[in-house]
Amino acid sequence: MQSFVLGRVLQAAFIIFFIAVSVFLILRLSAGDPARIRAPVFARPDVIEQYRKDFGTDRPVIAQLGSFFAGVAKGDLGNSFRFQEPVIDLIARALPKTLLLAATALAISLTLAIVLGSMAALRPNSFWGWLSSALAAFGQAAPVFWFGVVLVLIFSITLKWFPSGGFSGPLSLVLPAIAVSLSILPTQLRVLRAAMEATLRQDFIRTAHAFGLRERRIVFVYALRNACLPLITVTGVDIGYLLGGVIVAEVVFNFPGIGELALVALNARDYPLIQGITIVTATTFVLVNLLIDLLYGWIDPRIRLEQP
Amino acid sequence: MSADPALRFEHVTIAFPGAEGPLKVVNDVSFAVGSGQCLVIVGESGSGKSMACQALLGIVPAPGAVSGQGIFWEGRDLLKSSARDWMKVRGAEIAMVFQDPAAALNPLMPVGRQIVDVVRAHRSVTRAEAERRAIEVLNQVGFPEPERRMRAYPIELSGGLRQRVAIALALACGPKLIVADEATTNLDVSIQAQIIGLLRSLKEELGISIVFVTHDLGLAPEIGDEVLVMYAGHAVERGPVREVLDRPSHPYTIGLLNSAPTLESSRAHPLKPIPGQVPALDEIGAGAPFRSRCPVVVSGRCDSAKPDWTACGGGHFVACHRFAQDGIGGVQ
Ligand SMILES: Nc1ncnc2c1ncn2[C@@H]1O[C@H](COP(=O)(O)OP(=O)(O)OP(=O)(O)O)[C@@H](O)[C@H]1O
Ligand SMILES: [Mg+2]
């Protein structure tokens, strides 16, 4: 188990390093000069050159790469070109909100997938079966930005129940979280429903029935634990999808998270900020996946005990 | 058999919808189990043994339909009782031990918790009391170090220990009848003997009635008082174990005995497998179920009418046209 975790951590470190280098190089090879964008329009060439010096983008790429990683090793991601502020501080302000939004969306989607998927597996021809098929199809068809706009039109502009954007408390989370959850719900719902159907046919479920356990306990305790294993797997795979949805929703809802910050950073060709956001996002992604693997072993003793 | 059997399974039919009408996987089968007695049900794969057991517990899978005169448990007809009443009976009064304990236990739950769950489903006790009960029954079935090892998951236990857990699960609520559906089939011979010994001691010491399902007629004397031979959903022979083994009267029973390996089987007395295969259920129709493989068919009778029970003496009955006609069902 320990060597397993150690291996996964090394693998994660390598992935993050690779991503950091790639982003660093891609930014410098692609179009757009941060100095030109930051400098006043029609600025003289020497002014622009001064900006380049300030930003450090006048040096050779290899030298820039070296000092960037020297900074990262000390926990310093540099200063933002656009905000003239340490990147770390900008991210520290935005990341918690993004994580909160992602976690809320995930919680909504998992709850719906588990409740609806289980009910649909149990009674495929009931209202539940219909509702879960309908939701899965709708989630598949409706893009996050469209659904977000619809939610704003109905629930904040017409009904005035929730704020239409920004971040001013828990209520601001509701609409974006619902919009995002819809993007990952279809896969989760389908996977849980299928896994639950398969689990309910297994022998140990028959045993539980034969011993007079209540159906609710059989489905939501005995079967659900087993049916959750594939759900956890797809959730791990879909974390990237979830983050993508979060970024879209942050833009639609003007939500001051990492996604919105990334958009600003990209438009300003703010290299340090983009690099910082990429590293932090990739680290989060890898950590979540590691967490999911550990969760898997924790739920399923067959995996835990087979580790040499 | 005692005068008032604890369980009477009377003319029960279990049918599944088929392409051409219902398929009767259990066809008008009756048996009874006296309290503290053991009935052995034998038959090849697909003869409907498990279905009959599942009917006893009311867990025949959909779309199977159970009909008949009744399944009388201590005087009341389970077929007519409500789902709620039946749920109180199963697991508590009638408990089942399944064939494959690796599959029958929840793989993601420690074995002790599964016993605790069953106890708490039927008795209003605290978790601590239920745990004490779990330890008690695990001790009873010879599960070593129950306090510690009840936290093990099924995968951490050997096949024999898993089957002991399954039996402990069955004992948890103090049942009066245990249905053991091929409870020893997947085990090594020595473990098999231990498990049969355990079941026999439950019968003899606690007075628990047992329905013991097996492929192996040779196991019947180890534990059984009565035996019921099933073939393709039909009951074909029944009676006290010694009677049936000493004077097998249905050609199928005789075939089973001839094909079973024994200590005496050798080159001089080679095993004689029953030729042919169990027919599809929709091919049996109105005649004797065994006729397609029977060496002693009565022409004109066996393919048109189902044989009635004929008494062979000593509480031993056989459903065979040949026996009814000649007083003998074949040569052993
Ligand atoms: N869910 C089902 N739907 C339709 N037919 C079924 C179903 N389950 C079992 N059967 C049929 O019922 C018949 C009896 O099955 P059963 O499991 O009772 O046999 P068995 O005597 O227990 O055999 P084995 O020794 O293999 O356990 C078989 O012909 C089987 O194909
Ligand atoms: Mg069976």
PDB file of N, CA and C in Angstrom, chain B residues 3 14 22 30 36 112 126 130-131 142 176 180 201 206 208 216 232 264 267 293 300 307:
ATOM      1  N   ALA B   3     -45.879 -37.022  13.376  1.00  0.00           N
ATOM      2  CA  ALA B   3     -47.263 -36.978  12.919  1.00  0.00           C
ATOM      3  C   ALA B   3     -47.611 -35.621  12.316  1.00  0.00           C
ATOM      4  N   ILE B  14     -44.108 -24.202  -9.982  1.00  0.00           N
ATOM      5  CA  ILE B  14     -43.471 -22.908 -10.244  1.00  0.00           C
ATOM      6  C   ILE B  14     -43.300 -22.783 -11.745  1.00  0.00           C
ATOM      7  N   PRO B  22     -46.375 -21.556 -20.413  1.00  0.00           N
ATOM      8  CA  PRO B  22     -45.528 -21.538 -19.227  1.00  0.00           C
ATOM      9  C   PRO B  22     -44.609 -22.751 -19.139  1.00  0.00           C
ATOM     10  N   SER B  30     -44.640 -32.232  -4.069  1.00  0.00           N
ATOM     11  CA  SER B  30     -45.042 -32.190  -2.659  1.00  0.00           C
ATOM     12  C   SER B  30     -43.955 -32.823  -1.809  1.00  0.00           C
ATOM     13  N   GLY B  36     -37.206 -31.313  13.499  1.00  0.00           N
ATOM     14  CA  GLY B  36     -35.986 -32.019  13.867  1.00  0.00           C
ATOM     15  C   GLY B  36     -35.575 -33.087  12.872  1.00  0.00           C
ATOM     16  N   GLY B 112     -18.948 -10.264  10.170  1.00  0.00           N
ATOM     17  CA  GLY B 112     -19.668 -10.082  11.420  1.00  0.00           C
ATOM     18  C   GLY B 112     -20.808  -9.091  11.275  1.00  0.00           C
ATOM     19  N   THR B 126     -29.842  -3.861  20.659  1.00  0.00           N
ATOM     20  CA  THR B 126     -28.800  -2.878  20.368  1.00  0.00           C
ATOM     21  C   THR B 126     -27.718  -3.540  19.528  1.00  0.00           C
ATOM     22  N   ALA B 130     -26.474  -7.426  19.403  1.00  0.00           N
ATOM     23  CA  ALA B 130     -26.433  -8.163  18.151  1.00  0.00           C
ATOM     24  C   ALA B 130     -25.031  -8.707  17.898  1.00  0.00           C
ATOM     25  N   GLU B 131     -24.027  -7.920  18.274  1.00  0.00           N
ATOM     26  CA  GLU B 131     -22.651  -8.397  18.094  1.00  0.00           C
ATOM     27  C   GLU B 131     -22.369  -9.592  18.995  1.00  0.00           C
ATOM     28  N   GLY B 142     -18.108 -23.236  14.984  1.00  0.00           N
ATOM     29  CA  GLY B 142     -16.686 -23.564  14.966  1.00  0.00           C
ATOM     30  C   GLY B 142     -15.839 -22.591  14.175  1.00  0.00           C
ATOM     31  N   LYS B 176     -36.073 -22.474  12.911  1.00  0.00           N
ATOM     32  CA  LYS B 176     -36.548 -23.835  13.164  1.00  0.00           C
ATOM     33  C   LYS B 176     -36.269 -24.713  11.966  1.00  0.00           C
ATOM     34  N   ALA B 180     -30.476 -25.898   3.155  1.00  0.00           N
ATOM     35  CA  ALA B 180     -29.085 -25.854   2.700  1.00  0.00           C
ATOM     36  C   ALA B 180     -29.056 -26.266   1.233  1.00  0.00           C
ATOM     37  N   SER B 201     -25.145 -31.898  13.645  1.00  0.00           N
ATOM     38  CA  SER B 201     -25.184 -31.587  15.075  1.00  0.00           C
ATOM     39  C   SER B 201     -26.239 -30.525  15.373  1.00  0.00           C
ATOM     40  N   LEU B 206     -29.946 -29.067  18.454  1.00  0.00           N
ATOM     41  CA  LEU B 206     -30.874 -27.940  18.578  1.00  0.00           C
ATOM     42  C   LEU B 206     -32.259 -28.275  18.042  1.00  0.00           C
ATOM     43  N   ILE B 208     -33.164 -28.509  14.981  1.00  0.00           N
ATOM     44  CA  ILE B 208     -33.499 -27.726  13.797  1.00  0.00           C
ATOM     45  C   ILE B 208     -33.807 -28.669  12.634  1.00  0.00           C
ATOM     46  N   ASP B 216     -25.684 -35.368  -4.943  1.00  0.00           N
ATOM     47  CA  ASP B 216     -24.998 -36.603  -4.608  1.00  0.00           C
ATOM     48  C   ASP B 216     -25.844 -37.442  -3.672  1.00  0.00           C
ATOM     49  N   ALA B 232     -36.171 -33.059 -13.705  1.00  0.00           N
ATOM     50  CA  ALA B 232     -36.807 -32.108 -14.624  1.00  0.00           C
ATOM     51  C   ALA B 232     -38.075 -31.492 -14.048  1.00  0.00           C
ATOM     52  N   GLU B 264     -16.375 -48.949  -3.995  1.00  0.00           N
ATOM     53  CA  GLU B 264     -16.290 -50.227  -4.711  1.00  0.00           C
ATOM     54  C   GLU B 264     -16.150 -50.058  -6.213  1.00  0.00           C
ATOM     55  N   ARG B 267     -12.559 -51.198 -12.083  1.00  0.00           N
ATOM     56  CA  ARG B 267     -12.618 -51.638 -13.469  1.00  0.00           C
ATOM     57  C   ARG B 267     -13.685 -52.725 -13.677  1.00  0.00           C
ATOM     58  N   ARG B 293     -34.890 -40.897 -21.541  1.00  0.00           N
ATOM     59  CA  ARG B 293     -33.616 -41.544 -21.201  1.00  0.00           C
ATOM     60  C   ARG B 293     -33.838 -42.885 -20.507  1.00  0.00           C
ATOM     61  N   GLY B 300     -46.833 -46.860 -24.820  1.00  0.00           N
ATOM     62  CA  GLY B 300     -48.248 -46.556 -24.732  1.00  0.00           C
ATOM     63  C   GLY B 300     -48.646 -45.874 -23.439  1.00  0.00           C
ATOM     64  N   PRO B 307     -47.051 -40.644 -14.465  1.00  0.00           N
ATOM     65  CA  PRO B 307     -47.288 -41.733 -13.503  1.00  0.00           C
ATOM     66  C   PRO B 307     -47.754 -41.199 -12.157  1.00  0.00           C
TER      67      PRO B 307
END
